mmCIF file of C-alpha atoms and ligand atoms in Angstrom:
data_model
loop_
_atom_site.group_PDB
_atom_site.id
_atom_site.type_symbol
_atom_site.label_atom_id
_atom_site.label_comp_id
_atom_site.label_asym_id
_atom_site.label_seq_id
_atom_site.Cartn_x
_atom_site.Cartn_y
_atom_site.Cartn_z
ATOM 1 C CA MET A 1 95.202 151.910 59.715
ATOM 2 C CA SER A 2 94.887 155.565 58.613
ATOM 3 C CA PRO A 3 96.517 156.584 55.366
ATOM 4 C CA THR A 4 99.291 158.352 57.183
ATOM 5 C CA PHE A 5 100.068 155.794 59.799
ATOM 6 C CA SER A 6 101.578 152.448 59.259
ATOM 7 C CA PHE A 7 103.926 149.940 60.872
ATOM 8 C CA ARG A 8 106.093 147.226 59.502
ATOM 9 C CA VAL A 9 108.226 144.662 61.254
ATOM 10 C CA LEU A 10 111.711 144.392 59.648
ATOM 11 C CA HIS A 11 113.406 141.716 61.849
ATOM 12 C CA THR A 12 112.577 139.602 64.786
ATOM 13 C CA ASP A 13 114.622 137.967 67.578
ATOM 14 C CA GLY A 14 112.288 135.622 69.602
ATOM 15 C CA ALA A 15 109.295 137.866 70.469
ATOM 16 C CA ALA A 16 111.332 141.083 69.953
ATOM 17 C CA ARG A 17 110.656 143.153 66.890
ATOM 18 C CA ARG A 18 112.778 145.636 64.967
ATOM 19 C CA GLY A 19 110.308 147.793 63.033
ATOM 20 C CA GLU A 20 109.478 151.090 61.491
ATOM 21 C CA MET A 21 106.418 153.206 62.398
ATOM 22 C CA GLN A 22 105.309 155.773 59.865
ATOM 23 C CA THR A 23 103.378 158.890 61.088
ATOM 24 C CA ALA A 24 102.109 162.077 59.544
ATOM 25 C CA HIS A 25 105.384 163.814 60.675
ATOM 26 C CA GLY A 26 107.876 161.144 59.708
ATOM 27 C CA ALA A 27 109.119 157.686 60.561
ATOM 28 C CA VAL A 28 110.226 156.224 63.889
ATOM 29 C CA GLN A 29 112.624 153.293 64.161
ATOM 30 C CA THR A 30 111.404 150.806 66.744
ATOM 31 C CA PRO A 31 111.862 149.737 69.444
ATOM 32 C CA ALA A 32 111.794 153.458 70.285
ATOM 33 C CA PHE A 33 112.051 155.557 73.457
ATOM 34 C CA MET A 34 109.952 158.775 73.557
ATOM 35 C CA PRO A 35 111.291 161.605 75.771
ATOM 36 C CA VAL A 36 108.604 163.252 77.787
ATOM 37 C CA GLY A 37 107.755 166.862 77.107
ATOM 38 C CA THR A 38 105.013 167.380 79.642
ATOM 39 C CA ARG A 39 104.214 171.017 78.961
ATOM 40 C CA GLY A 40 105.190 171.089 75.283
ATOM 41 C CA ALA A 41 108.919 171.022 76.162
ATOM 42 C CA VAL A 42 111.334 168.327 77.241
ATOM 43 C CA LYS A 43 112.724 170.057 80.352
ATOM 44 C CA GLY A 44 116.081 171.657 79.636
ATOM 45 C CA MET A 45 116.099 170.698 75.913
ATOM 46 C CA THR A 46 115.498 172.598 72.690
ATOM 47 C CA PRO A 47 114.158 170.799 69.617
ATOM 48 C CA ARG A 48 117.730 171.154 68.209
ATOM 49 C CA ASP A 49 119.152 169.346 71.342
ATOM 50 C CA LEU A 50 116.493 166.620 70.946
ATOM 51 C CA ARG A 51 117.518 165.984 67.321
ATOM 52 C CA GLU A 52 121.145 165.939 68.254
ATOM 53 C CA VAL A 53 120.681 163.267 70.986
ATOM 54 C CA GLY A 54 118.743 161.178 68.459
ATOM 55 C CA ALA A 55 115.161 161.582 69.491
ATOM 56 C CA GLU A 56 112.669 160.690 66.713
ATOM 57 C CA ILE A 57 109.423 161.144 68.637
ATOM 58 C CA ILE A 58 108.384 163.050 71.763
ATOM 59 C CA LEU A 59 105.439 163.092 74.166
ATOM 60 C CA GLY A 60 103.193 165.932 75.130
ATOM 61 C CA ASN A 61 100.736 166.021 78.022
ATOM 62 C CA THR A 62 97.088 166.759 77.253
ATOM 63 C CA TYR A 63 96.157 167.701 80.786
ATOM 64 C CA HIS A 64 98.858 170.326 81.191
ATOM 65 C CA LEU A 65 98.546 171.837 77.619
ATOM 66 C CA TRP A 66 94.787 171.970 77.949
ATOM 67 C CA LEU A 67 94.884 173.920 81.222
ATOM 68 C CA ARG A 68 97.747 176.074 80.122
ATOM 69 C CA PRO A 69 98.206 177.603 77.521
ATOM 70 C CA GLY A 70 94.974 175.964 76.292
ATOM 71 C CA ASP A 71 94.215 173.674 73.336
ATOM 72 C CA GLY A 72 92.342 176.388 71.501
ATOM 73 C CA LEU A 73 95.272 178.794 71.623
ATOM 74 C CA ILE A 74 97.687 176.073 70.376
ATOM 75 C CA ALA A 75 95.267 175.103 67.557
ATOM 76 C CA GLY A 76 95.032 178.868 66.564
ATOM 77 C CA LEU A 77 98.776 178.995 66.301
ATOM 78 C CA GLY A 78 98.940 175.958 64.001
ATOM 79 C CA GLY A 79 99.136 173.064 66.429
ATOM 80 C CA LEU A 80 101.648 171.467 68.727
ATOM 81 C CA HIS A 81 104.308 171.091 66.046
ATOM 82 C CA ARG A 82 104.420 174.690 64.987
ATOM 83 C CA PHE A 83 103.840 175.856 68.519
ATOM 84 C CA THR A 84 106.823 173.948 70.010
ATOM 85 C CA GLY A 85 109.160 174.080 66.966
ATOM 86 C CA TRP A 86 109.393 170.257 67.079
ATOM 87 C CA ASP A 87 108.519 169.039 63.518
ATOM 88 C CA GLY A 88 108.959 165.276 64.181
ATOM 89 C CA PRO A 89 106.328 162.862 65.450
ATOM 90 C CA ILE A 90 104.483 163.723 68.605
ATOM 91 C CA LEU A 91 102.329 161.537 70.882
ATOM 92 C CA THR A 92 100.008 162.977 73.510
ATOM 93 C CA ASP A 93 98.501 161.074 76.439
ATOM 94 C CA SER A 94 94.808 161.576 77.139
ATOM 95 C CA GLY A 95 95.241 163.623 80.312
ATOM 96 C CA GLY A 96 93.481 161.052 82.464
ATOM 97 C CA PHE A 97 96.449 160.135 84.557
ATOM 98 C CA GLN A 98 97.187 163.699 85.492
ATOM 99 C CA ALA A 99 93.529 164.639 86.088
ATOM 100 C CA PHE A 100 93.551 161.609 88.459
ATOM 101 C CA SER A 101 96.841 162.306 90.158
ATOM 102 C CA LEU A 102 97.034 166.151 90.130
ATOM 103 C CA GLY A 103 93.400 167.315 90.090
ATOM 104 C CA ALA A 104 91.928 168.284 93.431
ATOM 105 C CA LYS A 105 88.459 167.141 94.603
ATOM 106 C CA ARG A 106 88.471 164.499 91.800
ATOM 107 C CA VAL A 107 85.244 162.647 91.142
ATOM 108 C CA MET A 108 85.108 159.779 88.655
ATOM 109 C CA THR A 109 81.747 158.996 87.075
ATOM 110 C CA GLU A 110 80.589 157.263 83.936
ATOM 111 C CA GLU A 111 80.502 160.618 82.295
ATOM 112 C CA GLY A 112 84.240 161.375 82.933
ATOM 113 C CA ILE A 113 86.615 162.897 85.459
ATOM 114 C CA ARG A 114 85.521 166.094 87.235
ATOM 115 C CA PHE A 115 88.242 167.855 89.086
ATOM 116 C CA ARG A 116 89.633 171.219 90.130
ATOM 117 C CA SER A 117 92.768 172.518 88.303
ATOM 118 C CA HIS A 118 96.030 172.265 90.227
ATOM 119 C CA LEU A 119 96.833 175.742 88.844
ATOM 120 C CA ASP A 120 93.951 177.936 89.872
ATOM 121 C CA GLY A 121 91.227 175.668 91.459
ATOM 122 C CA SER A 122 88.883 176.108 88.422
ATOM 123 C CA GLU A 123 86.479 173.212 87.852
ATOM 124 C CA HIS A 124 86.812 171.002 84.806
ATOM 125 C CA LEU A 125 85.211 167.849 83.348
ATOM 126 C CA LEU A 126 87.372 165.622 81.252
ATOM 127 C CA THR A 127 85.233 163.180 79.202
ATOM 128 C CA PRO A 128 86.292 160.626 76.515
ATOM 129 C CA GLU A 129 84.798 162.991 73.934
ATOM 130 C CA GLY A 130 86.565 165.974 75.470
ATOM 131 C CA ALA A 131 89.946 164.225 75.657
ATOM 132 C CA THR A 132 89.584 163.288 71.929
ATOM 133 C CA ASP A 133 88.591 166.889 70.980
ATOM 134 C CA ILE A 134 91.487 168.437 72.905
ATOM 135 C CA GLN A 135 93.970 166.129 71.123
ATOM 136 C CA ALA A 136 92.306 166.895 67.768
ATOM 137 C CA ARG A 137 93.036 170.592 68.424
ATOM 138 C CA LEU A 138 96.600 170.019 69.762
ATOM 139 C CA GLY A 139 97.302 167.952 66.626
ATOM 140 C CA PRO A 140 99.805 165.284 67.707
ATOM 141 C CA ASP A 141 100.427 162.372 65.274
ATOM 142 C CA ILE A 142 99.232 159.895 67.852
ATOM 143 C CA ALA A 143 96.379 160.514 70.358
ATOM 144 C CA MET A 144 95.593 158.190 73.255
ATOM 145 C CA VAL A 145 92.128 157.262 74.527
ATOM 146 C CA LEU A 146 90.970 158.422 77.940
ATOM 147 C CA ASP A 147 91.150 155.493 80.329
ATOM 148 C CA GLU A 148 90.454 155.177 84.071
ATOM 149 C CA CYS A 149 93.540 155.123 86.239
ATOM 150 C CA LEU A 150 93.168 152.945 89.269
ATOM 151 C CA ALA A 151 95.231 153.187 92.491
ATOM 152 C CA GLN A 152 96.853 149.805 93.139
ATOM 153 C CA PRO A 153 96.427 147.433 94.928
ATOM 154 C CA ALA A 154 92.589 147.318 94.436
ATOM 155 C CA PRO A 155 90.092 144.603 95.111
ATOM 156 C CA LEU A 156 89.394 142.316 92.101
ATOM 157 C CA ALA A 157 85.775 143.625 91.665
ATOM 158 C CA THR A 158 87.067 147.232 91.494
ATOM 159 C CA VAL A 159 89.688 146.315 88.899
ATOM 160 C CA ARG A 160 87.000 144.507 86.852
ATOM 161 C CA GLU A 161 84.640 147.511 87.037
ATOM 162 C CA SER A 162 87.408 149.923 86.069
ATOM 163 C CA THR A 163 88.504 147.720 83.166
ATOM 164 C CA GLU A 164 84.999 147.530 81.874
ATOM 165 C CA ARG A 165 84.558 151.356 82.213
ATOM 166 C CA SER A 166 87.834 151.973 80.412
ATOM 167 C CA ALA A 167 86.475 149.801 77.484
ATOM 168 C CA ARG A 168 83.317 151.879 77.382
ATOM 169 C CA TRP A 169 85.278 155.080 77.400
ATOM 170 C CA ALA A 170 87.497 153.695 74.669
ATOM 171 C CA ARG A 171 84.418 153.136 72.525
ATOM 172 C CA ARG A 172 83.283 156.667 73.089
ATOM 173 C CA CYS A 173 86.768 158.036 72.244
ATOM 174 C CA ARG A 174 86.855 156.021 68.996
ATOM 175 C CA ASP A 175 83.407 157.094 67.980
ATOM 176 C CA ARG A 176 84.256 160.723 68.472
ATOM 177 C CA PHE A 177 87.676 160.292 66.705
ATOM 178 C CA LEU A 178 86.046 158.650 63.616
ATOM 179 C CA ALA A 179 83.387 161.396 63.483
ATOM 180 C CA LEU A 180 86.111 164.036 63.609
ATOM 181 C CA ARG A 181 88.148 162.184 60.962
ATOM 182 C CA GLU A 182 85.093 162.044 58.721
ATOM 183 C CA PHE A 183 84.002 165.655 59.109
ATOM 184 C CA GLY A 184 87.391 167.118 59.684
ATOM 185 C CA ALA A 185 87.286 170.770 60.513
ATOM 186 C CA GLY A 186 83.821 171.044 58.985
ATOM 187 C CA GLU A 187 80.351 170.532 60.456
ATOM 188 C CA LEU A 188 80.350 167.744 63.078
ATOM 189 C CA ARG A 189 77.132 165.653 63.075
ATOM 190 C CA LEU A 190 76.681 162.336 64.701
ATOM 191 C CA ASP A 191 74.023 159.779 64.064
ATOM 192 C CA SER A 192 71.550 160.364 66.895
ATOM 193 C CA GLU A 193 71.001 156.670 67.350
ATOM 194 C CA THR A 194 74.615 156.006 67.707
ATOM 195 C CA ALA A 195 75.029 158.729 70.179
ATOM 196 C CA GLU A 196 72.118 157.556 72.269
ATOM 197 C CA SER A 197 73.055 153.879 72.321
ATOM 198 C CA ARG A 198 76.664 154.386 73.114
ATOM 199 C CA ALA A 199 77.119 157.435 75.171
ATOM 200 C CA PRO A 200 75.548 158.353 78.495
ATOM 201 C CA SER A 201 75.383 162.004 77.620
ATOM 202 C CA PRO A 202 74.523 162.406 73.930
ATOM 203 C CA GLU A 203 74.546 166.213 74.090
ATOM 204 C CA SER A 204 78.323 166.046 74.852
ATOM 205 C CA LEU A 205 78.863 164.392 71.500
ATOM 206 C CA VAL A 206 77.519 167.327 69.531
ATOM 207 C CA PRO A 207 79.442 170.526 70.347
ATOM 208 C CA SER A 208 77.919 173.857 69.715
ATOM 209 C CA PRO A 209 79.304 175.682 66.635
ATOM 210 C CA GLU A 210 81.505 177.943 68.741
ATOM 211 C CA SER A 211 83.146 174.903 70.510
ATOM 212 C CA ARG A 212 83.298 172.680 67.446
ATOM 213 C CA PRO A 213 86.654 170.914 67.499
ATOM 214 C CA HIS A 214 89.227 172.019 65.038
ATOM 215 C CA VAL A 215 91.188 169.173 63.514
ATOM 216 C CA THR A 216 94.739 170.404 63.408
ATOM 217 C CA ASN A 217 96.423 167.196 62.095
ATOM 218 C CA PRO A 218 94.090 165.187 59.760
ATOM 219 C CA GLY A 219 96.725 162.423 59.741
ATOM 220 C CA GLN A 220 96.343 161.773 63.467
ATOM 221 C CA ALA A 221 96.214 158.133 64.645
ATOM 222 C CA GLN A 222 94.521 156.959 67.810
ATOM 223 C CA PHE A 223 95.804 154.236 70.171
ATOM 224 C CA GLY A 224 93.655 152.144 72.449
ATOM 225 C CA ILE A 225 94.888 151.151 75.937
ATOM 226 C CA ILE A 226 94.737 147.753 77.473
ATOM 227 C CA GLN A 227 93.998 147.833 81.243
ATOM 228 C CA GLY A 228 93.159 145.061 83.737
ATOM 229 C CA GLY A 229 95.753 145.645 86.564
ATOM 230 C CA THR A 230 97.803 142.641 87.342
ATOM 231 C CA VAL A 231 94.949 140.065 86.730
ATOM 232 C CA PRO A 232 95.717 138.022 83.610
ATOM 233 C CA GLU A 233 91.946 137.269 82.984
ATOM 234 C CA LEU A 234 91.119 140.986 83.083
ATOM 235 C CA ARG A 235 94.005 141.876 80.790
ATOM 236 C CA THR A 236 92.673 139.334 78.293
ATOM 237 C CA LEU A 237 89.159 140.728 78.696
ATOM 238 C CA SER A 238 90.519 144.218 78.051
ATOM 239 C CA VAL A 239 92.448 143.060 74.972
ATOM 240 C CA GLU A 240 89.199 141.507 73.576
ATOM 241 C CA ARG A 241 87.065 144.569 74.215
ATOM 242 C CA THR A 242 89.734 147.056 72.915
ATOM 243 C CA LEU A 243 90.555 145.055 69.752
ATOM 244 C CA ALA A 244 86.809 144.707 68.983
ATOM 245 C CA ILE A 245 86.613 148.560 68.820
ATOM 246 C CA GLY A 246 89.664 148.765 66.577
ATOM 247 C CA PHE A 247 92.499 151.259 66.784
ATOM 248 C CA GLU A 248 95.568 152.093 64.747
ATOM 249 C CA ALA A 249 97.636 150.513 67.509
ATOM 250 C CA TYR A 250 97.445 149.489 71.206
ATOM 251 C CA ALA A 251 99.163 150.446 74.435
ATOM 252 C CA ILE A 252 99.587 148.511 77.699
ATOM 253 C CA GLY A 253 98.550 150.895 80.514
ATOM 254 C CA GLY A 254 98.255 150.680 84.255
ATOM 255 C CA LEU A 255 101.787 149.324 84.864
ATOM 256 C CA SER A 256 104.905 150.910 86.383
ATOM 257 C CA VAL A 257 102.729 152.161 89.236
ATOM 258 C CA GLY A 258 104.709 150.601 91.997
ATOM 259 C CA GLU A 259 104.159 146.881 91.288
ATOM 260 C CA PRO A 260 107.335 144.672 91.522
ATOM 261 C CA ALA A 261 109.329 144.357 88.324
ATOM 262 C CA ASP A 262 108.689 140.618 87.907
ATOM 263 C CA ILE A 263 104.892 141.195 88.063
ATOM 264 C CA MET A 264 105.199 143.914 85.446
ATOM 265 C CA TYR A 265 107.249 141.644 83.158
ATOM 266 C CA SER A 266 104.752 138.877 83.691
ATOM 267 C CA VAL A 267 101.703 141.097 82.768
ATOM 268 C CA VAL A 268 103.550 142.362 79.620
ATOM 269 C CA GLY A 269 104.548 138.829 78.723
ATOM 270 C CA HIS A 270 100.861 137.809 78.983
ATOM 271 C CA THR A 271 99.403 140.786 77.165
ATOM 272 C CA ALA A 272 101.770 141.728 74.362
ATOM 273 C CA PRO A 273 101.449 138.460 72.386
ATOM 274 C CA GLN A 274 97.665 138.914 72.384
ATOM 275 C CA LEU A 275 97.976 142.191 70.461
ATOM 276 C CA PRO A 276 98.071 142.292 66.652
ATOM 277 C CA ALA A 277 101.503 141.528 65.284
ATOM 278 C CA ASP A 278 101.169 144.107 62.519
ATOM 279 C CA ARG A 279 100.580 147.082 64.886
ATOM 280 C CA PRO A 280 103.111 148.730 67.207
ATOM 281 C CA ARG A 281 102.785 147.984 70.948
ATOM 282 C CA TYR A 282 103.378 150.763 73.497
ATOM 283 C CA LEU A 283 104.201 150.163 77.131
ATOM 284 C CA MET A 284 103.219 153.322 78.913
ATOM 285 C CA GLY A 285 105.463 154.946 81.552
ATOM 286 C CA VAL A 286 108.329 152.398 81.418
ATOM 287 C CA GLY A 287 111.041 152.453 82.603
ATOM 288 C CA THR A 288 114.671 151.676 83.485
ATOM 289 C CA PRO A 289 117.008 150.508 80.698
ATOM 290 C CA LEU A 290 116.546 146.931 82.034
ATOM 291 C CA ASP A 291 112.736 147.244 82.185
ATOM 292 C CA ILE A 292 112.808 148.370 78.509
ATOM 293 C CA VAL A 293 114.938 145.511 77.172
ATOM 294 C CA GLU A 294 112.819 143.003 79.227
ATOM 295 C CA ALA A 295 109.644 144.415 77.630
ATOM 296 C CA VAL A 296 111.236 144.485 74.143
ATOM 297 C CA SER A 297 112.071 140.795 74.536
ATOM 298 C CA ARG A 298 108.335 140.256 75.244
ATOM 299 C CA GLY A 299 107.318 142.035 72.026
ATOM 300 C CA VAL A 300 106.902 145.736 72.998
ATOM 301 C CA ASP A 301 107.943 148.510 70.539
ATOM 302 C CA LEU A 302 107.396 151.909 72.195
ATOM 303 C CA PHE A 303 108.255 153.337 75.559
ATOM 304 C CA ASP A 304 108.169 156.676 77.458
ATOM 305 C CA CYS A 305 109.366 157.547 80.889
ATOM 306 C CA VAL A 306 110.406 160.624 82.850
ATOM 307 C CA MET A 307 113.307 158.742 84.383
ATOM 308 C CA PRO A 308 116.196 159.915 82.140
ATOM 309 C CA THR A 309 115.079 163.584 82.288
ATOM 310 C CA ARG A 310 113.997 163.729 85.861
ATOM 311 C CA ASN A 311 117.029 161.821 87.118
ATOM 312 C CA ALA A 312 119.230 164.140 85.123
ATOM 313 C CA ARG A 313 117.834 167.164 86.967
ATOM 314 C CA ASN A 314 118.463 165.369 90.254
ATOM 315 C CA GLY A 315 122.053 164.665 89.284
ATOM 316 C CA GLN A 316 121.454 160.942 88.712
ATOM 317 C CA LEU A 317 123.214 159.780 85.545
ATOM 318 C CA PHE A 318 123.032 156.567 83.480
ATOM 319 C CA THR A 319 126.439 155.524 82.140
ATOM 320 C CA SER A 320 127.885 152.566 80.280
ATOM 321 C CA VAL A 321 129.115 151.163 83.605
ATOM 322 C CA GLY A 322 125.981 151.799 85.697
ATOM 323 C CA ARG A 323 124.522 154.745 87.577
ATOM 324 C CA LEU A 324 126.491 157.736 88.774
ATOM 325 C CA THR A 325 125.683 160.451 91.336
ATOM 326 C CA ILE A 326 127.358 163.573 90.156
ATOM 327 C CA LYS A 327 127.279 165.444 93.494
ATOM 328 C CA ASN A 328 129.557 162.867 95.114
ATOM 329 C CA ALA A 329 132.699 164.512 96.553
ATOM 330 C CA LYS A 330 134.972 162.164 94.782
ATOM 331 C CA TYR A 331 134.167 163.966 91.474
ATOM 332 C CA ALA A 332 135.173 167.365 92.776
ATOM 333 C CA ASP A 333 138.565 167.301 90.997
ATOM 334 C CA ASP A 334 137.808 164.592 88.432
ATOM 335 C CA GLY A 335 138.905 165.879 85.046
ATOM 336 C CA GLY A 336 137.585 162.902 83.047
ATOM 337 C CA PRO A 337 134.379 162.784 81.080
ATOM 338 C CA LEU A 338 131.088 161.687 82.637
ATOM 339 C CA ASP A 339 131.052 158.536 80.514
ATOM 340 C CA PRO A 340 134.173 157.814 78.369
ATOM 341 C CA ALA A 341 132.056 155.596 76.135
ATOM 342 C CA CYS A 342 129.432 158.298 75.430
ATOM 343 C CA PRO A 343 129.595 160.540 72.282
ATOM 344 C CA CYS A 344 127.134 163.149 73.577
ATOM 345 C CA TYR A 345 127.978 166.902 73.740
ATOM 346 C CA THR A 346 128.235 166.827 77.486
ATOM 347 C CA CYS A 347 130.807 163.935 77.565
ATOM 348 C CA ARG A 348 132.774 165.401 74.575
ATOM 349 C CA THR A 349 133.006 168.780 76.200
ATOM 350 C CA HIS A 350 132.992 168.729 79.973
ATOM 351 C CA SER A 351 134.647 167.142 82.979
ATOM 352 C CA ARG A 352 132.933 165.417 85.899
ATOM 353 C CA ALA A 353 134.418 168.150 88.097
ATOM 354 C CA TYR A 354 132.749 170.861 86.052
ATOM 355 C CA LEU A 355 129.357 168.979 86.006
ATOM 356 C CA ARG A 356 129.557 168.458 89.758
ATOM 357 C CA HIS A 357 130.342 172.177 90.242
ATOM 358 C CA LEU A 358 127.342 173.232 88.148
ATOM 359 C CA PHE A 359 125.124 170.789 89.980
ATOM 360 C CA VAL A 360 126.105 171.767 93.540
ATOM 361 C CA SER A 361 125.982 175.430 92.594
ATOM 362 C CA GLY A 362 122.386 175.067 91.413
ATOM 363 C CA GLU A 363 123.240 176.278 87.877
ATOM 364 C CA VAL A 364 120.536 175.789 85.186
ATOM 365 C CA GLY A 365 123.275 174.369 82.956
ATOM 366 C CA ALA A 366 123.575 171.399 85.140
ATOM 367 C CA ALA A 367 120.048 170.269 84.224
ATOM 368 C CA VAL A 368 120.689 170.911 80.506
ATOM 369 C CA LEU A 369 124.029 169.038 80.274
ATOM 370 C CA ASN A 370 122.893 166.172 82.467
ATOM 371 C CA THR A 371 119.626 165.815 80.397
ATOM 372 C CA ILE A 372 121.582 165.788 77.112
ATOM 373 C CA HIS A 373 123.684 162.955 78.430
ATOM 374 C CA ASN A 374 120.879 160.830 79.996
ATOM 375 C CA LEU A 375 118.689 161.101 76.936
ATOM 376 C CA ARG A 376 121.579 160.242 74.646
ATOM 377 C CA PHE A 377 122.317 157.238 76.863
ATOM 378 C CA TYR A 378 118.664 156.074 76.551
ATOM 379 C CA LEU A 379 118.410 156.690 72.851
ATOM 380 C CA ASP A 380 121.795 155.015 72.182
ATOM 381 C CA THR A 381 120.597 152.058 74.248
ATOM 382 C CA MET A 382 117.505 151.834 72.055
ATOM 383 C CA ALA A 383 119.809 151.851 68.954
ATOM 384 C CA ARG A 384 121.782 148.970 70.487
ATOM 385 C CA VAL A 385 118.547 147.124 71.222
ATOM 386 C CA ARG A 386 117.451 147.556 67.543
ATOM 387 C CA GLN A 387 120.841 146.373 66.289
ATOM 388 C CA ALA A 388 120.824 143.366 68.688
ATOM 389 C CA ILE A 389 117.450 142.307 67.312
ATOM 390 C CA VAL A 390 118.808 142.351 63.828
ATOM 391 C CA PHE A 391 121.925 140.315 64.824
ATOM 392 C CA GLY A 392 119.902 137.920 67.020
ATOM 393 C CA THR A 393 121.888 139.021 70.216
ATOM 394 C CA LEU A 394 119.178 140.636 72.350
ATOM 395 C CA GLU A 395 119.610 138.169 75.151
ATOM 396 C CA THR A 396 123.300 139.044 75.456
ATOM 397 C CA LEU A 397 122.432 142.733 75.656
ATOM 398 C CA ARG A 398 119.693 142.043 78.137
ATOM 399 C CA GLN A 399 122.197 140.206 80.393
ATOM 400 C CA SER A 400 124.665 143.085 80.245
ATOM 401 C CA LEU A 401 121.938 145.670 81.083
ATOM 402 C CA GLN A 402 120.824 143.414 83.955
ATOM 403 C CA ALA A 403 124.380 143.312 85.382
ATOM 404 C CA MET A 404 124.687 147.098 85.087
ATOM 405 C CA PHE A 405 121.312 148.278 86.287
ATOM 406 C CA SER A 406 120.004 145.798 88.833
ATOM 407 C CA ARG A 407 122.910 146.264 91.180
ATOM 408 C CA PRO A 408 122.916 149.058 93.807
ATOM 409 C CA LEU A 409 124.454 152.403 93.018
ATOM 410 C CA SER A 410 128.170 151.875 92.205
ATOM 411 C CA ASP A 411 129.225 155.013 93.934
ATOM 412 C CA SER A 412 126.792 155.698 96.809
HETATM 413 ZN ZN1 ZN B 501 127.231 161.579 77.442
#
């Protein structure tokens, strides 16, 4: 691991781990949930709000920040931490998923992903080296490799081909990352033999002086991503290929894309135990509170999902007794708090009647107050998960979350 990145397991309960991840911008207690700040902001929240609800690490999105305002501009202003005012740990994704899902006229080749910007139609090429350079400029504490995102379901041969390509891209990302780490902000030179043997376009490995990547955060760590769809053999193949390259830690990608929950749990249960016990394991894009505790019980440590923030803006709230739809007429004159068991600012200060009024009136404050509550609910749930692992009671917590979040909406 890098000098600034480390992980240690403090307690276990079955396969579940209570740990601490150290990054260049501080420690994260795991299992941890990472609120998603797509464009350099968690929608509706200031960094002060994020601290108050208990966030320790947030996500940024490489695709969006690269296209606007630009990785060069952010690097020039001191990097993502200074630019956003969030001084805690930050993880950025590689941008592949958004280039894949948002980019128009997208073409995937061995070189990378060629697409037109969803903002202005301009043409871009996102390569493994490019995704690594952009993240070097943005300066998060954790950068992700560029992987190929596959629409599911796909034929077995296609999943295999994609898994193999993701492994080749992971190698190119790591080579680039190590070259940047070695040379830092200085001259970037790569061994020509390495470049030729590993990359299909050696010239893309050696940027011209004017485009030489600036390394904003020398303590950055890089995570590899395990792919392989829902095919256990391909997941194992991807684990072998990715571990052979060697990263600070590993993520499980390509899940939470519409597959049934039991399939997702089974792929996680198959994959997580094959990852090194002394590194954090990150399940990308997951999920509901129940999904999270199910994955924790299979050995996962890190999560991110837009669900608490997006649902908050849609008036869908997570509470200690299940889900709640704030626009329902029955809350029109309800003077009680959103969730009597929640200590967040929203629940301490406002009534359901007021929150419903803000929501049906389209007030900006509805999104702010609902997001404060939903994130606090998620982050408090993670604190309960960590405590349950220490006390050996995770299964009891899992059962109570299952009872609460697998039933239909209580008030719809
Ligand atoms: Zn609350």
